[in-house]
Amino acid sequence: MDIIDALMQAGFTRHESMLYVTLCREGELTGYEASKLTGIPRSNAYLGLAGLSDKGGAYRINGEAARYTAVDPEELVRNLKRKFDGVMKVIHEEIPQINASGDSFVTIKGTRQILDKMKNLILQAKKRVYISTSREQLEFVMDELSDARDRGLKVVIITSEQSGTEGMICYISNKQSGSVRLITDSENVLTGQLNGTNPTSLFSRNSNMVDLIKDSLTNEIKLININTK
């Protein structure tokens, strides 16, 4: 993700994002000057600067010819954070709770979506976390695993390299890149593939599914212990 993509994720259009970056680099600009520097058609540049100003990314300087200056980047970030904190507060407090059966099997597709679910499961865990995956994939959730360890949770890892797992129980095994199995609090299970052309995982609170993956991890640990004797 580059800065233009990031600004678009924050709610600006592509033209507004390009204009904001250009204002930061060049200083005060008219719509005509911004159009020449960015290659955006002049009419679109004027609209983009007006939109950028309305959204808090630029200030208009009144004069014979309207000029615009960028809002300081640190100020912009603080303003966006306040805005999104307010939005998230309303969502968190007002949205209805999901009415779903605990025995459901949910398919999660896409690496980003799977990683988000893994991170959330680890952050929400109260007692223990068991995870089996390659070191490459483990790095994506190491911050959350370290947080779980610091909260006093039992963290058990089966992976291909031990470094960085201090304070956690770590078993070394030759793990294939992409495959992941995760259990938290003996209540939640996620298993699947993180990479490839179609990253897909299965999430469930079904007790039979949890027991199945728990037995699989237990057997894997037993095999590791036998092979290391």
Coordinates of C-alpha atoms in Angstrom, one line a residue:
M1 CA 0.0 0.0 0.0
D2 CA 1.4 3.4 -1.0
I3 CA 0.5 6.8 0.4
I4 CA -2.2 7.4 -2.3
D5 CA -3.9 4.0 -1.5
A6 CA -3.6 4.8 2.3
L7 CA -5.3 8.3 1.8
M8 CA -8.0 6.7 -0.3
Q9 CA -8.6 4.1 2.5
A10 CA -9.0 7.1 4.8
G11 CA -11.8 8.5 2.7
F12 CA -10.2 10.7 0.1
T13 CA -10.7 10.2 -3.7
R14 CA -7.7 9.4 -5.8
H15 CA -7.6 13.0 -7.2
E16 CA -7.9 14.4 -3.6
S17 CA -5.1 12.1 -2.5
M18 CA -2.8 13.1 -5.3
L19 CA -3.5 16.7 -4.7
Y20 CA -2.8 16.5 -1.0
V21 CA 0.6 14.9 -1.6
T22 CA 1.4 17.5 -4.2
L23 CA 0.4 20.4 -1.9
C24 CA 2.7 18.9 0.8
R25 CA 5.6 18.8 -1.7
E26 CA 5.1 22.0 -3.5
G27 CA 3.4 24.4 -1.0
E28 CA 0.6 26.7 -1.8
L29 CA -1.0 26.1 -5.3
T30 CA -3.9 27.3 -7.4
G31 CA -6.1 24.8 -9.2
Y32 CA -4.3 25.6 -12.4
E33 CA -0.9 25.0 -10.9
A34 CA -2.0 21.8 -9.3
S35 CA -3.5 20.6 -12.6
K36 CA -0.1 21.1 -14.4
L37 CA 1.9 19.4 -11.6
T38 CA -0.4 16.3 -11.3
G39 CA -1.7 15.9 -14.8
I40 CA -5.3 16.0 -13.4
P41 CA -7.6 17.9 -15.8
R42 CA -8.1 21.5 -14.6
S43 CA -11.8 21.2 -13.8
N44 CA -11.2 18.0 -11.9
A45 CA -8.3 19.7 -10.0
Y46 CA -10.5 22.5 -8.9
L47 CA -13.2 20.0 -7.7
G48 CA -10.5 17.9 -6.0
L49 CA -9.0 20.8 -4.1
A50 CA -12.5 21.9 -3.0
G51 CA -13.3 18.3 -1.9
L52 CA -9.9 18.0 -0.1
S53 CA -10.7 21.3 1.8
D54 CA -14.2 20.1 2.7
K55 CA -12.7 16.8 4.1
G56 CA -10.1 18.6 6.2
G57 CA -7.0 17.9 4.0
A58 CA -6.4 21.5 2.8
Y59 CA -7.0 25.1 3.7
R60 CA -8.2 27.6 1.1
I61 CA -6.3 30.9 1.0
N62 CA -8.6 33.6 -0.2
G63 CA -7.2 36.1 -2.8
E64 CA -7.6 37.2 -6.4
A65 CA -7.0 33.6 -7.3
A66 CA -7.9 31.0 -4.8
R67 CA -4.9 29.1 -3.5
Y68 CA -4.7 26.0 -1.3
T69 CA -2.3 24.8 1.2
A70 CA -2.0 21.3 2.8
V71 CA -3.1 20.6 6.4
D72 CA 0.0 19.6 8.3
P73 CA 0.4 15.7 8.0
E74 CA 0.5 15.2 11.8
E75 CA -2.6 17.4 12.2
L76 CA -4.3 15.5 9.4
V77 CA -3.5 12.1 11.1
R78 CA -4.8 13.3 14.4
N79 CA -8.0 14.6 12.8
L80 CA -8.6 11.4 11.0
K81 CA -8.0 9.3 14.1
R82 CA -10.5 11.4 16.1
K83 CA -13.0 11.0 13.3
F84 CA -12.6 7.2 13.0
D85 CA -12.5 6.7 16.8
G86 CA -15.9 8.4 16.9
V87 CA -17.2 6.2 14.1
M88 CA -15.8 3.0 15.7
K89 CA -17.4 4.0 19.0
V90 CA -20.8 4.3 17.5
I91 CA -20.4 1.0 15.7
H92 CA -19.2 -0.8 18.8
E93 CA -21.9 0.6 21.0
E94 CA -24.9 0.6 18.7
I95 CA -24.6 -2.4 16.3
P96 CA -26.7 -5.4 17.3
Q97 CA -24.8 -8.5 18.5
I98 CA -24.6 -11.4 16.0
N99 CA -27.2 -14.0 16.6
A100 CA -25.4 -17.2 15.4
S101 CA -25.2 -20.8 16.4
G102 CA -22.0 -21.8 18.2
D103 CA -21.9 -24.9 16.0
S104 CA -21.6 -23.0 12.7
F105 CA -18.7 -23.6 10.3
V106 CA -17.6 -20.3 8.8
T107 CA -15.5 -20.1 5.7
I108 CA -13.1 -17.2 5.6
K109 CA -11.4 -16.3 2.3
G110 CA -8.4 -14.0 1.7
T111 CA -5.1 -13.7 3.5
R112 CA -6.0 -10.3 5.1
Q113 CA -9.3 -11.6 6.4
I114 CA -7.8 -14.8 7.8
L115 CA -5.0 -12.9 9.6
D116 CA -7.5 -10.4 11.1
K117 CA -9.5 -13.4 12.5
M118 CA -6.3 -15.0 13.9
K119 CA -5.2 -11.7 15.5
N120 CA -8.7 -11.1 17.0
L121 CA -8.9 -14.7 18.4
I122 CA -5.5 -14.4 20.1
L123 CA -6.4 -10.9 21.5
Q124 CA -9.7 -12.2 22.8
A125 CA -8.2 -15.3 24.4
K126 CA -8.4 -15.5 28.2
K127 CA -6.5 -18.7 29.1
R128 CA -4.5 -20.4 26.4
V129 CA -3.5 -20.3 22.7
Y130 CA -2.2 -23.2 20.6
I131 CA -0.9 -22.4 17.1
S132 CA 0.8 -24.6 14.5
T133 CA 2.2 -22.8 11.4
S134 CA 5.4 -22.0 9.6
R135 CA 7.8 -19.3 11.0
E136 CA 7.0 -17.1 8.0
Q137 CA 3.3 -17.1 8.8
L138 CA 3.9 -16.9 12.6
E139 CA 5.6 -13.5 12.2
F140 CA 2.2 -12.0 11.2
V141 CA 0.7 -12.7 14.7
M142 CA 3.9 -12.5 16.9
D143 CA 2.8 -9.2 18.4
E144 CA -0.6 -10.7 19.4
L145 CA 1.1 -13.9 20.8
S146 CA 3.6 -11.8 22.8
D147 CA 0.7 -9.8 24.2
A148 CA -1.1 -13.1 25.2
R149 CA 2.1 -14.2 26.9
D150 CA 2.4 -10.9 28.8
R151 CA -1.2 -11.3 29.9
G152 CA -0.2 -14.5 31.6
L153 CA -1.8 -16.9 29.0
K154 CA -0.3 -20.2 28.2
V155 CA 1.0 -19.9 24.6
V156 CA 2.0 -23.1 22.8
I157 CA 3.6 -22.8 19.3
I158 CA 4.5 -25.5 16.8
T159 CA 6.7 -23.9 14.1
S160 CA 10.0 -24.3 12.2
E161 CA 12.2 -21.9 14.3
Q162 CA 12.4 -21.0 18.0
S163 CA 13.8 -17.5 17.9
G164 CA 11.6 -14.8 19.4
T165 CA 9.4 -17.1 21.4
E166 CA 10.8 -16.5 24.8
G167 CA 8.2 -17.2 27.5
M168 CA 6.2 -19.4 25.2
I169 CA 6.2 -23.2 24.8
C170 CA 7.7 -23.8 21.4
Y171 CA 8.0 -27.1 19.5
I172 CA 10.2 -27.3 16.4
S173 CA 8.9 -29.0 13.3
N174 CA 9.3 -28.7 9.5
K175 CA 6.1 -26.7 8.8
Q176 CA 4.9 -26.1 5.3
S177 CA 4.4 -22.4 4.4
G178 CA 0.8 -21.3 4.5
S179 CA -0.9 -24.0 6.6
V180 CA -2.2 -22.8 9.9
R181 CA -4.1 -24.4 12.8
L182 CA -5.2 -22.3 15.8
I183 CA -7.1 -23.0 19.0
T184 CA -7.9 -20.5 21.7
D185 CA -9.3 -21.4 25.2
S186 CA -10.3 -24.9 23.9
E187 CA -13.4 -23.1 22.4
N188 CA -12.4 -21.6 19.1
V189 CA -10.7 -23.2 16.2
L190 CA -9.3 -21.9 12.9
T191 CA -7.7 -24.1 10.3
G192 CA -6.7 -23.6 6.7
Q193 CA -4.3 -22.1 4.2
L194 CA -2.9 -18.5 4.3
N195 CA -1.2 -18.4 0.9
G196 CA -1.7 -19.6 -2.6
T197 CA -4.2 -18.5 -5.2
N198 CA -7.2 -19.0 -3.0
P199 CA -6.3 -18.5 0.8
T200 CA -9.2 -20.1 2.7
S201 CA -9.7 -21.1 6.3
L202 CA -12.5 -22.7 8.4
F203 CA -13.5 -21.1 11.7
S204 CA -15.8 -22.8 14.2
R205 CA -16.8 -23.1 17.9
N206 CA -18.1 -26.6 17.3
S207 CA -16.9 -28.8 20.1
N208 CA -16.3 -31.8 17.9
M209 CA -14.2 -29.6 15.5
V210 CA -12.2 -28.1 18.4
D211 CA -11.5 -31.6 19.8
L212 CA -10.5 -32.9 16.4
I213 CA -7.9 -30.1 15.9
K214 CA -6.8 -30.3 19.5
D215 CA -6.1 -34.1 19.1
S216 CA -4.2 -33.3 15.9
L217 CA -2.0 -30.8 17.6
T218 CA -1.4 -33.1 20.6
N219 CA -0.4 -36.0 18.3
E220 CA 2.0 -33.6 16.4
I221 CA 3.6 -32.6 19.7
K222 CA 4.0 -36.2 20.8
L223 CA 5.6 -37.1 17.4
I224 CA 8.0 -34.1 17.8
N225 CA 9.0 -35.3 21.3
I226 CA 9.6 -38.9 20.0
N227 CA 11.8 -37.6 17.2
T228 CA 13.9 -35.4 19.4
K229 CA 14.7 -38.1 21.9

